[in-house]
Amino acid sequence: MRYGMIVAATAMLIGAAPDTVKLPDWMAGHWVEETEAGWTEESWLSPRAGMMIGVSRSGKGETLQIWELARIAPDEAGRLTFWASPKGRAPSPFPLVSASATEVVFANPAHDYPQRIRYWREGADLLAEISLADGSKAMRWHYRRP
């Protein structure tokens, strides 16, 4: 019963029917940010089987500085969660905090950094931000399709 109530509450929060947790399909695709400081690429597969899978990498010139595997999928309780695996480490969970048709926010205040992960759309662009739970120490990316 508790599981069903959690799934229903999560579904209402993100506007989906109780039996289908809506994933942020507007994130799907290949995204790139190029600046003088370097480049970042992020790619998200379209939702399938209740999950989205993402990969990102950042660097300068031909030098890779960081890479990460990620997925967005329900946790054991049915709550939509961002699972981050920097450099292939064990995944850290960031449960859904809020969602709309163009924005999704995940947070884990117990994590060192980041504690909050936010994605949103502005027109055709995808924006991403990681920060502490209160929004401080933010790092942002402004992605465009290549």
Short mmCIF file of N, CA, C and O in Angstrom, two decimals:
data_model
loop_
_atom_site.label_atom_id
_atom_site.label_comp_id
_atom_site.label_asym_id
_atom_site.label_seq_id
_atom_site.Cartn_x
_atom_site.Cartn_y
_atom_site.Cartn_z
N MET A 1 0.82 -1.19 0.00
CA MET A 1 0.00 0.00 0.00
C MET A 1 0.87 1.26 0.00
O MET A 1 0.62 2.17 -0.75
N ARG A 2 1.90 1.27 0.85
CA ARG A 2 2.78 2.45 0.93
C ARG A 2 3.44 2.69 -0.42
O ARG A 2 3.55 3.82 -0.88
N TYR A 3 3.92 1.63 -1.07
CA TYR A 3 4.55 1.75 -2.38
C TYR A 3 3.60 2.40 -3.38
O TYR A 3 3.97 3.31 -4.10
N GLY A 4 2.35 1.96 -3.39
CA GLY A 4 1.36 2.52 -4.31
C GLY A 4 1.10 3.99 -4.07
O GLY A 4 0.94 4.77 -4.99
N MET A 5 1.08 4.40 -2.80
CA MET A 5 0.86 5.81 -2.47
C MET A 5 2.05 6.66 -2.93
O MET A 5 1.87 7.76 -3.43
N ILE A 6 3.27 6.14 -2.78
CA ILE A 6 4.46 6.88 -3.21
C ILE A 6 4.45 7.05 -4.72
O ILE A 6 4.71 8.13 -5.24
N VAL A 7 4.17 5.98 -5.44
CA VAL A 7 4.12 6.05 -6.90
C VAL A 7 3.04 7.03 -7.35
O VAL A 7 3.27 7.87 -8.22
N ALA A 8 1.88 6.98 -6.72
CA ALA A 8 0.79 7.89 -7.10
C ALA A 8 1.17 9.34 -6.81
O ALA A 8 0.92 10.22 -7.63
N ALA A 9 1.78 9.60 -5.66
CA ALA A 9 2.18 10.97 -5.32
C ALA A 9 3.24 11.48 -6.28
O ALA A 9 3.18 12.62 -6.74
N THR A 10 4.21 10.65 -6.62
CA THR A 10 5.25 11.05 -7.57
C THR A 10 4.63 11.30 -8.93
O THR A 10 4.95 12.29 -9.59
N ALA A 11 3.74 10.45 -9.35
CA ALA A 11 3.09 10.61 -10.65
C ALA A 11 2.29 11.90 -10.71
O ALA A 11 2.32 12.62 -11.70
N MET A 12 1.58 12.23 -9.62
CA MET A 12 0.81 13.48 -9.60
C MET A 12 1.76 14.67 -9.67
O MET A 12 1.49 15.64 -10.35
N LEU A 13 2.88 14.59 -8.97
CA LEU A 13 3.84 15.69 -8.96
C LEU A 13 4.35 15.99 -10.36
O LEU A 13 4.52 17.13 -10.73
N ILE A 14 4.57 14.96 -11.16
CA ILE A 14 5.13 15.21 -12.48
C ILE A 14 4.08 15.06 -13.59
O ILE A 14 4.42 15.04 -14.76
N GLY A 15 2.84 14.95 -13.23
CA GLY A 15 1.76 15.01 -14.21
C GLY A 15 1.52 13.73 -14.98
O GLY A 15 1.01 13.77 -16.09
N ALA A 16 1.87 12.59 -14.45
CA ALA A 16 1.66 11.33 -15.15
C ALA A 16 0.59 10.51 -14.42
O ALA A 16 0.29 10.76 -13.27
N ALA A 17 0.06 9.52 -15.11
CA ALA A 17 -0.88 8.61 -14.48
C ALA A 17 -0.14 7.80 -13.42
O ALA A 17 1.06 7.58 -13.54
N PRO A 18 -0.83 7.36 -12.36
CA PRO A 18 -0.16 6.64 -11.28
C PRO A 18 0.66 5.43 -11.73
O PRO A 18 1.65 5.11 -11.11
N ASP A 19 0.26 4.77 -12.79
CA ASP A 19 1.00 3.59 -13.20
C ASP A 19 2.14 3.89 -14.18
O ASP A 19 2.83 2.98 -14.62
N THR A 20 2.34 5.15 -14.55
CA THR A 20 3.43 5.52 -15.45
C THR A 20 4.10 6.79 -14.96
O THR A 20 3.56 7.87 -15.08
N VAL A 21 5.28 6.66 -14.38
CA VAL A 21 6.04 7.81 -13.94
C VAL A 21 6.65 8.45 -15.18
O VAL A 21 7.38 7.82 -15.93
N LYS A 22 6.32 9.71 -15.43
CA LYS A 22 6.78 10.40 -16.64
C LYS A 22 8.23 10.82 -16.50
O LYS A 22 8.59 11.56 -15.60
N LEU A 23 9.04 10.33 -17.38
CA LEU A 23 10.45 10.71 -17.43
C LEU A 23 10.59 11.99 -18.26
O LEU A 23 9.77 12.26 -19.13
N PRO A 24 11.63 12.79 -18.00
CA PRO A 24 11.80 14.06 -18.73
C PRO A 24 12.32 13.83 -20.15
O PRO A 24 13.49 14.07 -20.48
N ASP A 25 11.42 13.38 -21.04
CA ASP A 25 11.81 13.04 -22.41
C ASP A 25 12.37 14.23 -23.18
O ASP A 25 13.10 14.06 -24.15
N TRP A 26 12.10 15.45 -22.73
CA TRP A 26 12.61 16.65 -23.39
C TRP A 26 14.13 16.80 -23.21
O TRP A 26 14.75 17.65 -23.84
N MET A 27 14.74 15.96 -22.37
CA MET A 27 16.20 15.96 -22.20
C MET A 27 16.89 15.09 -23.25
O MET A 27 18.11 15.19 -23.43
N ALA A 28 16.14 14.23 -23.92
CA ALA A 28 16.74 13.25 -24.82
C ALA A 28 17.49 13.94 -25.97
O ALA A 28 17.07 14.98 -26.47
N GLY A 29 18.61 13.36 -26.34
CA GLY A 29 19.40 13.86 -27.46
C GLY A 29 20.84 14.11 -27.07
O GLY A 29 21.27 13.83 -25.96
N HIS A 30 21.58 14.62 -28.04
CA HIS A 30 23.00 14.93 -27.83
C HIS A 30 23.15 16.44 -27.67
O HIS A 30 22.61 17.21 -28.47
N TRP A 31 23.86 16.87 -26.63
CA TRP A 31 23.97 18.27 -26.26
C TRP A 31 25.44 18.64 -26.10
O TRP A 31 26.23 17.84 -25.58
N VAL A 32 25.81 19.86 -26.52
CA VAL A 32 27.21 20.29 -26.48
C VAL A 32 27.30 21.72 -25.98
O VAL A 32 26.49 22.57 -26.35
N GLU A 33 28.31 21.97 -25.15
CA GLU A 33 28.68 23.33 -24.77
C GLU A 33 30.17 23.49 -25.10
O GLU A 33 30.99 22.67 -24.70
N GLU A 34 30.49 24.54 -25.85
CA GLU A 34 31.88 24.84 -26.21
C GLU A 34 32.19 26.25 -25.73
O GLU A 34 31.48 27.20 -26.08
N THR A 35 33.22 26.39 -24.89
CA THR A 35 33.66 27.70 -24.41
C THR A 35 35.18 27.77 -24.53
O THR A 35 35.82 26.77 -24.86
N GLU A 36 35.74 28.94 -24.25
CA GLU A 36 37.20 29.07 -24.25
C GLU A 36 37.83 28.16 -23.20
O GLU A 36 38.95 27.69 -23.36
N ALA A 37 37.11 27.91 -22.12
CA ALA A 37 37.62 27.08 -21.03
C ALA A 37 37.62 25.59 -21.37
O ALA A 37 38.30 24.80 -20.73
N GLY A 38 36.83 25.19 -22.37
CA GLY A 38 36.77 23.78 -22.74
C GLY A 38 35.43 23.40 -23.34
O GLY A 38 34.68 24.25 -23.78
N TRP A 39 35.17 22.13 -23.33
CA TRP A 39 33.94 21.60 -23.92
C TRP A 39 33.30 20.59 -22.96
O TRP A 39 33.97 19.99 -22.13
N THR A 40 31.99 20.46 -23.10
CA THR A 40 31.23 19.43 -22.39
C THR A 40 30.19 18.89 -23.35
O THR A 40 29.53 19.64 -24.06
N GLU A 41 30.08 17.58 -23.37
CA GLU A 41 29.05 16.89 -24.16
C GLU A 41 28.21 16.07 -23.21
O GLU A 41 28.73 15.47 -22.27
N GLU A 42 26.91 16.04 -23.46
CA GLU A 42 26.01 15.22 -22.67
C GLU A 42 24.99 14.62 -23.62
O GLU A 42 24.43 15.32 -24.45
N SER A 43 24.76 13.33 -23.49
CA SER A 43 23.78 12.64 -24.32
C SER A 43 22.84 11.84 -23.43
O SER A 43 23.27 11.17 -22.49
N TRP A 44 21.54 11.93 -23.76
CA TRP A 44 20.51 11.19 -23.04
C TRP A 44 19.70 10.37 -24.02
O TRP A 44 19.21 10.90 -25.02
N LEU A 45 19.56 9.07 -23.74
CA LEU A 45 18.68 8.22 -24.53
C LEU A 45 17.23 8.53 -24.18
O LEU A 45 16.93 8.89 -23.04
N SER A 46 16.36 8.37 -25.15
CA SER A 46 14.93 8.57 -24.91
C SER A 46 14.43 7.58 -23.87
O SER A 46 15.00 6.49 -23.73
N PRO A 47 13.37 7.93 -23.15
CA PRO A 47 12.83 7.00 -22.15
C PRO A 47 12.43 5.67 -22.78
O PRO A 47 11.84 5.63 -23.86
N ARG A 48 12.79 4.61 -22.10
CA ARG A 48 12.40 3.28 -22.53
C ARG A 48 12.48 2.34 -21.33
O ARG A 48 13.44 2.42 -20.57
N ALA A 49 11.48 1.53 -21.15
CA ALA A 49 11.42 0.56 -20.05
C ALA A 49 11.56 1.26 -18.70
O ALA A 49 12.19 0.75 -17.79
N GLY A 50 10.99 2.47 -18.59
CA GLY A 50 10.98 3.18 -17.32
C GLY A 50 12.29 3.84 -16.92
O GLY A 50 12.49 4.16 -15.76
N MET A 51 13.18 4.06 -17.91
CA MET A 51 14.50 4.59 -17.58
C MET A 51 15.04 5.45 -18.71
O MET A 51 14.75 5.22 -19.88
N MET A 52 15.82 6.46 -18.34
CA MET A 52 16.64 7.21 -19.29
C MET A 52 18.09 6.98 -18.89
O MET A 52 18.42 6.93 -17.70
N ILE A 53 18.97 6.82 -19.88
CA ILE A 53 20.39 6.62 -19.62
C ILE A 53 21.15 7.77 -20.25
O ILE A 53 20.90 8.14 -21.39
N GLY A 54 22.09 8.33 -19.47
CA GLY A 54 22.86 9.46 -19.94
C GLY A 54 24.35 9.24 -19.75
O GLY A 54 24.79 8.44 -18.93
N VAL A 55 25.13 9.98 -20.53
CA VAL A 55 26.59 9.96 -20.43
C VAL A 55 27.08 11.37 -20.69
O VAL A 55 26.50 12.10 -21.50
N SER A 56 28.12 11.77 -19.97
CA SER A 56 28.70 13.08 -20.24
C SER A 56 30.22 12.99 -20.14
O SER A 56 30.76 12.08 -19.51
N ARG A 57 30.86 13.94 -20.82
CA ARG A 57 32.31 14.04 -20.74
C ARG A 57 32.69 15.50 -20.96
O ARG A 57 32.01 16.23 -21.69
N SER A 58 33.76 15.91 -20.28
CA SER A 58 34.23 17.29 -20.37
C SER A 58 35.74 17.29 -20.52
O SER A 58 36.43 16.40 -20.01
N GLY A 59 36.23 18.30 -21.23
CA GLY A 59 37.67 18.39 -21.40
C GLY A 59 38.07 19.69 -22.04
O GLY A 59 37.27 20.62 -22.21
N LYS A 60 39.33 19.75 -22.43
CA LYS A 60 39.89 20.90 -23.12
C LYS A 60 40.77 20.36 -24.24
O LYS A 60 41.62 19.51 -23.99
N GLY A 61 40.53 20.87 -25.46
CA GLY A 61 41.27 20.32 -26.59
C GLY A 61 41.00 18.84 -26.72
O GLY A 61 39.85 18.41 -26.70
N GLU A 62 42.05 18.05 -26.78
CA GLU A 62 41.90 16.59 -26.87
C GLU A 62 42.06 15.91 -25.52
O GLU A 62 42.18 14.69 -25.45
N THR A 63 42.08 16.68 -24.44
CA THR A 63 42.28 16.12 -23.10
C THR A 63 40.95 15.94 -22.39
O THR A 63 40.22 16.91 -22.17
N LEU A 64 40.63 14.71 -22.04
CA LEU A 64 39.43 14.40 -21.26
C LEU A 64 39.72 14.69 -19.80
O LEU A 64 40.72 14.21 -19.25
N GLN A 65 38.85 15.48 -19.16
CA GLN A 65 39.05 15.83 -17.75
C GLN A 65 38.13 15.05 -16.82
O GLN A 65 38.52 14.70 -15.72
N ILE A 66 36.90 14.81 -17.24
CA ILE A 66 35.95 14.08 -16.41
C ILE A 66 34.90 13.41 -17.29
O ILE A 66 34.60 13.91 -18.38
N TRP A 67 34.37 12.30 -16.83
CA TRP A 67 33.28 11.64 -17.52
C TRP A 67 32.34 11.06 -16.47
O TRP A 67 32.72 10.86 -15.32
N GLU A 68 31.08 10.84 -16.89
CA GLU A 68 30.08 10.35 -15.95
C GLU A 68 29.01 9.54 -16.68
O GLU A 68 28.62 9.87 -17.80
N LEU A 69 28.56 8.50 -16.02
CA LEU A 69 27.40 7.73 -16.46
C LEU A 69 26.25 8.11 -15.53
O LEU A 69 26.47 8.34 -14.33
N ALA A 70 25.05 8.17 -16.06
CA ALA A 70 23.89 8.54 -15.24
C ALA A 70 22.65 7.81 -15.75
O ALA A 70 22.60 7.36 -16.89
N ARG A 71 21.69 7.72 -14.88
CA ARG A 71 20.38 7.21 -15.30
C ARG A 71 19.31 7.90 -14.48
O ARG A 71 19.55 8.35 -13.36
N ILE A 72 18.14 8.01 -15.06
CA ILE A 72 16.97 8.52 -14.37
C ILE A 72 15.95 7.39 -14.39
O ILE A 72 15.53 6.94 -15.46
N ALA A 73 15.62 6.91 -13.20
CA ALA A 73 14.73 5.76 -13.08
C ALA A 73 14.15 5.74 -11.66
O ALA A 73 14.75 6.32 -10.75
N PRO A 74 13.04 5.06 -11.47
CA PRO A 74 12.49 4.96 -10.11
C PRO A 74 13.43 4.18 -9.18
O PRO A 74 14.11 3.26 -9.62
N ASP A 75 13.45 4.56 -7.90
CA ASP A 75 14.19 3.79 -6.91
C ASP A 75 13.31 2.64 -6.43
O ASP A 75 12.22 2.42 -6.98
N GLU A 76 13.75 1.90 -5.43
CA GLU A 76 12.98 0.74 -4.96
C GLU A 76 11.60 1.11 -4.44
O GLU A 76 10.68 0.30 -4.47
N ALA A 77 11.44 2.35 -3.99
CA ALA A 77 10.13 2.81 -3.49
C ALA A 77 9.26 3.39 -4.60
O ALA A 77 8.14 3.80 -4.35
N GLY A 78 9.80 3.47 -5.83
CA GLY A 78 9.04 4.01 -6.95
C GLY A 78 9.24 5.49 -7.18
O GLY A 78 8.61 6.07 -8.06
N ARG A 79 10.12 6.12 -6.42
CA ARG A 79 10.37 7.56 -6.56
C ARG A 79 11.38 7.81 -7.67
O ARG A 79 12.46 7.23 -7.69
N LEU A 80 11.03 8.68 -8.60
CA LEU A 80 11.93 9.00 -9.69
C LEU A 80 13.23 9.55 -9.12
O LEU A 80 13.23 10.44 -8.28
N THR A 81 14.37 9.01 -9.58
CA THR A 81 15.67 9.32 -9.00
C THR A 81 16.72 9.46 -10.09
O THR A 81 16.71 8.73 -11.07
N PHE A 82 17.61 10.43 -9.91
CA PHE A 82 18.79 10.60 -10.77
C PHE A 82 19.91 9.83 -10.09
O PHE A 82 20.25 10.08 -8.94
N TRP A 83 20.50 8.88 -10.80
CA TRP A 83 21.59 8.05 -10.29
C TRP A 83 22.87 8.49 -10.98
O TRP A 83 23.05 8.27 -12.17
N ALA A 84 23.78 9.14 -10.25
CA ALA A 84 25.02 9.67 -10.81
C ALA A 84 26.19 8.73 -10.51
O ALA A 84 26.37 8.30 -9.37
N SER A 85 26.99 8.43 -11.55
CA SER A 85 28.16 7.57 -11.41
C SER A 85 29.37 8.23 -12.05
O SER A 85 29.81 7.85 -13.14
N PRO A 86 29.96 9.26 -11.39
CA PRO A 86 31.14 9.91 -11.97
C PRO A 86 32.29 8.92 -12.10
O PRO A 86 32.58 8.16 -11.18
N LYS A 87 32.92 8.93 -13.28
CA LYS A 87 34.06 8.05 -13.57
C LYS A 87 33.75 6.58 -13.28
O LYS A 87 34.63 5.82 -12.92
N GLY A 88 32.48 6.19 -13.41
CA GLY A 88 32.08 4.81 -13.23
C GLY A 88 31.97 4.35 -11.78
O GLY A 88 31.82 3.16 -11.53
N ARG A 89 32.03 5.26 -10.83
CA ARG A 89 31.91 4.89 -9.41
C ARG A 89 30.51 4.34 -9.12
O ARG A 89 29.60 4.47 -9.94
N ALA A 90 30.33 3.80 -7.94
CA ALA A 90 29.01 3.32 -7.52
C ALA A 90 28.02 4.49 -7.61
O ALA A 90 28.38 5.62 -7.27
N PRO A 91 26.80 4.24 -8.07
CA PRO A 91 25.84 5.33 -8.25
C PRO A 91 25.39 5.97 -6.94
O PRO A 91 25.16 5.29 -5.95
N SER A 92 25.27 7.30 -6.97
CA SER A 92 24.72 8.08 -5.86
C SER A 92 23.32 8.51 -6.24
O SER A 92 23.11 9.06 -7.33
N PRO A 93 22.33 8.28 -5.36
CA PRO A 93 20.95 8.64 -5.69
C PRO A 93 20.61 10.10 -5.36
O PRO A 93 21.03 10.63 -4.33
N PHE A 94 19.85 10.72 -6.25
CA PHE A 94 19.33 12.07 -6.06
C PHE A 94 17.83 12.01 -6.37
O PHE A 94 17.44 12.10 -7.53
N PRO A 95 16.97 11.84 -5.36
CA PRO A 95 15.53 11.72 -5.61
C PRO A 95 14.93 13.01 -6.18
O PRO A 95 15.43 14.11 -5.94
N LEU A 96 13.83 12.84 -6.90
CA LEU A 96 13.11 13.95 -7.49
C LEU A 96 12.59 14.89 -6.41
O LEU A 96 12.02 14.45 -5.41
N VAL A 97 12.80 16.20 -6.62
CA VAL A 97 12.28 17.23 -5.71
C VAL A 97 11.12 17.94 -6.37
O VAL A 97 10.09 18.18 -5.75
N SER A 98 11.28 18.30 -7.65
CA SER A 98 10.20 18.97 -8.37
C SER A 98 10.36 18.73 -9.86
O SER A 98 11.46 18.43 -10.34
N ALA A 99 9.25 18.89 -10.57
CA ALA A 99 9.27 18.70 -12.01
C ALA A 99 8.13 19.47 -12.65
O ALA A 99 7.09 19.68 -12.04
N SER A 100 8.38 19.90 -13.88
CA SER A 100 7.34 20.54 -14.69
C SER A 100 7.55 20.06 -16.12
O SER A 100 8.38 19.20 -16.38
N ALA A 101 6.85 20.66 -17.04
CA ALA A 101 6.98 20.28 -18.45
C ALA A 101 8.35 20.64 -19.01
O ALA A 101 8.77 20.09 -20.03
N THR A 102 9.08 21.57 -18.36
CA THR A 102 10.36 22.02 -18.90
C THR A 102 11.49 22.06 -17.86
O THR A 102 12.56 22.58 -18.14
N GLU A 103 11.25 21.53 -16.67
CA GLU A 103 12.29 21.56 -15.63
C GLU A 103 12.17 20.35 -14.73
O GLU A 103 11.08 19.88 -14.44
N VAL A 104 13.33 19.85 -14.28
CA VAL A 104 13.36 18.75 -13.33
C VAL A 104 14.50 19.03 -12.34
O VAL A 104 15.57 19.48 -12.73
N VAL A 105 14.21 18.80 -11.03
CA VAL A 105 15.19 19.04 -9.98
C VAL A 105 15.27 17.80 -9.10
O VAL A 105 14.25 17.29 -8.64
N PHE A 106 16.50 17.35 -8.88
CA PHE A 106 16.78 16.21 -8.01
C PHE A 106 17.69 16.69 -6.89
O PHE A 106 18.52 17.59 -7.11
N ALA A 107 17.58 16.10 -5.69
CA ALA A 107 18.45 16.54 -4.59
C ALA A 107 18.76 15.41 -3.63
O ALA A 107 17.95 14.51 -3.40
N ASN A 108 19.96 15.51 -3.06
CA ASN A 108 20.42 14.60 -2.01
C ASN A 108 21.26 15.44 -1.05
O ASN A 108 22.47 15.57 -1.22
N PRO A 109 20.63 16.04 -0.02
CA PRO A 109 21.35 16.91 0.91
C PRO A 109 22.47 16.21 1.67
O PRO A 109 23.38 16.87 2.17
N ALA A 110 22.45 14.89 1.76
CA ALA A 110 23.49 14.14 2.47
C ALA A 110 24.76 13.95 1.62
O ALA A 110 25.80 13.57 2.14
N HIS A 111 24.68 14.21 0.33
CA HIS A 111 25.82 14.05 -0.57
C HIS A 111 26.77 15.23 -0.39
O HIS A 111 26.33 16.34 -0.08
N ASP A 112 28.07 15.03 -0.61
CA ASP A 112 29.03 16.12 -0.42
C ASP A 112 28.84 17.22 -1.46
O ASP A 112 28.50 18.35 -1.14
N TYR A 113 29.05 16.91 -2.72
CA TYR A 113 28.83 17.85 -3.82
C TYR A 113 28.74 17.04 -5.10
O TYR A 113 29.59 16.18 -5.31
N PRO A 114 27.77 17.30 -5.92
CA PRO A 114 26.68 18.25 -5.71
C PRO A 114 25.63 17.68 -4.77
O PRO A 114 25.60 16.48 -4.52
N GLN A 115 24.75 18.54 -4.31
CA GLN A 115 23.60 18.11 -3.53
C GLN A 115 22.31 18.29 -4.31
O GLN A 115 21.30 17.67 -3.98
N ARG A 116 22.37 19.13 -5.33
CA ARG A 116 21.18 19.39 -6.16
C ARG A 116 21.59 19.33 -7.62
O ARG A 116 22.64 19.84 -8.01
N ILE A 117 20.76 18.69 -8.43
CA ILE A 117 20.96 18.58 -9.88
C ILE A 117 19.70 19.10 -10.54
O ILE A 117 18.60 18.62 -10.25
N ARG A 118 19.87 20.06 -11.43
CA ARG A 118 18.70 20.69 -12.08
C ARG A 118 18.93 20.73 -13.59
O ARG A 118 20.01 21.09 -14.05
N TYR A 119 17.90 20.36 -14.35
CA TYR A 119 17.88 20.50 -15.81
C TYR A 119 16.65 21.28 -16.19
O TYR A 119 15.58 21.09 -15.59
N TRP A 120 16.77 22.14 -17.21
CA TRP A 120 15.60 22.85 -17.72
C TRP A 120 15.84 23.23 -19.17
O TRP A 120 16.96 23.27 -19.65
N ARG A 121 14.74 23.49 -19.86
CA ARG A 121 14.80 23.90 -21.26
C ARG A 121 14.50 25.37 -21.37
O ARG A 121 13.63 25.90 -20.69
N GLU A 122 15.25 26.04 -22.24
CA GLU A 122 14.95 27.41 -22.67
C GLU A 122 14.96 27.36 -24.18
O GLU A 122 16.02 27.29 -24.80
N GLY A 123 13.75 27.33 -24.74
CA GLY A 123 13.63 27.17 -26.18
C GLY A 123 14.21 25.84 -26.61
O GLY A 123 13.89 24.80 -26.05
N ALA A 124 15.11 25.88 -27.60
CA ALA A 124 15.73 24.66 -28.11
C ALA A 124 16.92 24.21 -27.28
O ALA A 124 17.48 23.15 -27.51
N ASP A 125 17.34 25.01 -26.30
CA ASP A 125 18.54 24.72 -25.52
C ASP A 125 18.21 23.95 -24.24
O ASP A 125 17.13 24.10 -23.67
N LEU A 126 19.19 23.16 -23.79
CA LEU A 126 19.10 22.45 -22.52
C LEU A 126 20.10 23.09 -21.57
O LEU A 126 21.27 23.28 -21.92
N LEU A 127 19.65 23.43 -20.38
CA LEU A 127 20.53 23.99 -19.36
C LEU A 127 20.61 23.02 -18.20
O LEU A 127 19.65 22.30 -17.90
N ALA A 128 21.79 22.98 -17.56
CA ALA A 128 22.01 22.09 -16.43
C ALA A 128 22.74 22.86 -15.35
O ALA A 128 23.53 23.76 -15.64
N GLU A 129 22.47 22.48 -14.11
CA GLU A 129 23.13 23.13 -12.98
C GLU A 129 23.30 22.11 -11.86
O GLU A 129 22.39 21.33 -11.58
N ILE A 130 24.50 22.13 -11.25
CA ILE A 130 24.72 21.38 -10.03
C ILE A 130 25.09 22.39 -8.95
O ILE A 130 25.68 23.44 -9.26
N SER A 131 24.72 22.11 -7.71
CA SER A 131 24.98 23.06 -6.63
C SER A 131 24.85 22.36 -5.29
O SER A 131 24.48 21.18 -5.21
N LEU A 132 25.09 23.12 -4.22
CA LEU A 132 24.72 22.67 -2.89
C LEU A 132 23.21 22.76 -2.78
O LEU A 132 22.55 23.36 -3.65
N ALA A 133 22.63 22.21 -1.74
CA ALA A 133 21.17 22.16 -1.60
C ALA A 133 20.53 23.53 -1.63
O ALA A 133 19.42 23.69 -2.15
N ASP A 134 21.22 24.56 -1.12
CA ASP A 134 20.67 25.91 -1.09
C ASP A 134 20.90 26.70 -2.38
O ASP A 134 20.56 27.87 -2.48
N GLY A 135 21.50 26.05 -3.37
CA GLY A 135 21.77 26.71 -4.65
C GLY A 135 23.13 27.37 -4.73
O GLY A 135 23.52 27.87 -5.79
N SER A 136 23.87 27.39 -3.64
CA SER A 136 25.20 28.02 -3.67
C SER A 136 26.22 27.09 -4.33
O SER A 136 25.97 25.91 -4.53
N LYS A 137 27.36 27.67 -4.66
CA LYS A 137 28.46 26.96 -5.34
C LYS A 137 27.98 26.29 -6.63
O LYS A 137 28.35 25.16 -6.94
N ALA A 138 27.14 26.99 -7.35
CA ALA A 138 26.54 26.44 -8.57
C ALA A 138 27.53 26.40 -9.73
O ALA A 138 28.36 27.29 -9.89
N MET A 139 27.43 25.34 -10.51
CA MET A 139 28.12 25.22 -11.79
C MET A 139 27.02 25.02 -12.82
O MET A 139 26.09 24.23 -12.60
N ARG A 140 27.11 25.74 -13.96
CA ARG A 140 26.05 25.68 -14.97
C ARG A 140 26.61 25.36 -16.34
O ARG A 140 27.74 25.73 -16.67
N TRP A 141 25.77 24.71 -17.13
CA TRP A 141 26.09 24.40 -18.52
C TRP A 141 24.93 24.86 -19.38
O TRP A 141 23.76 24.71 -19.01
N HIS A 142 25.25 25.41 -20.54
CA HIS A 142 24.25 25.84 -21.51
C HIS A 142 24.51 25.03 -22.78
O HIS A 142 25.41 25.34 -23.55
N TYR A 143 23.70 24.01 -22.96
CA TYR A 143 23.89 23.07 -24.08
C TYR A 143 23.05 23.44 -25.29
O TYR A 143 21.91 23.89 -25.15
N ARG A 144 23.63 23.17 -26.43
CA ARG A 144 22.90 23.27 -27.70
C ARG A 144 23.11 21.97 -28.46
O ARG A 144 24.07 21.25 -28.23
N ARG A 145 22.21 21.71 -29.38
CA ARG A 145 22.40 20.52 -30.24
C ARG A 145 23.48 20.84 -31.26
O ARG A 145 23.52 21.95 -31.80
N PRO A 146 24.36 19.90 -31.51
CA PRO A 146 25.45 20.16 -32.49
C PRO A 146 24.92 20.27 -33.91
O PRO A 146 23.86 19.84 -34.23
#
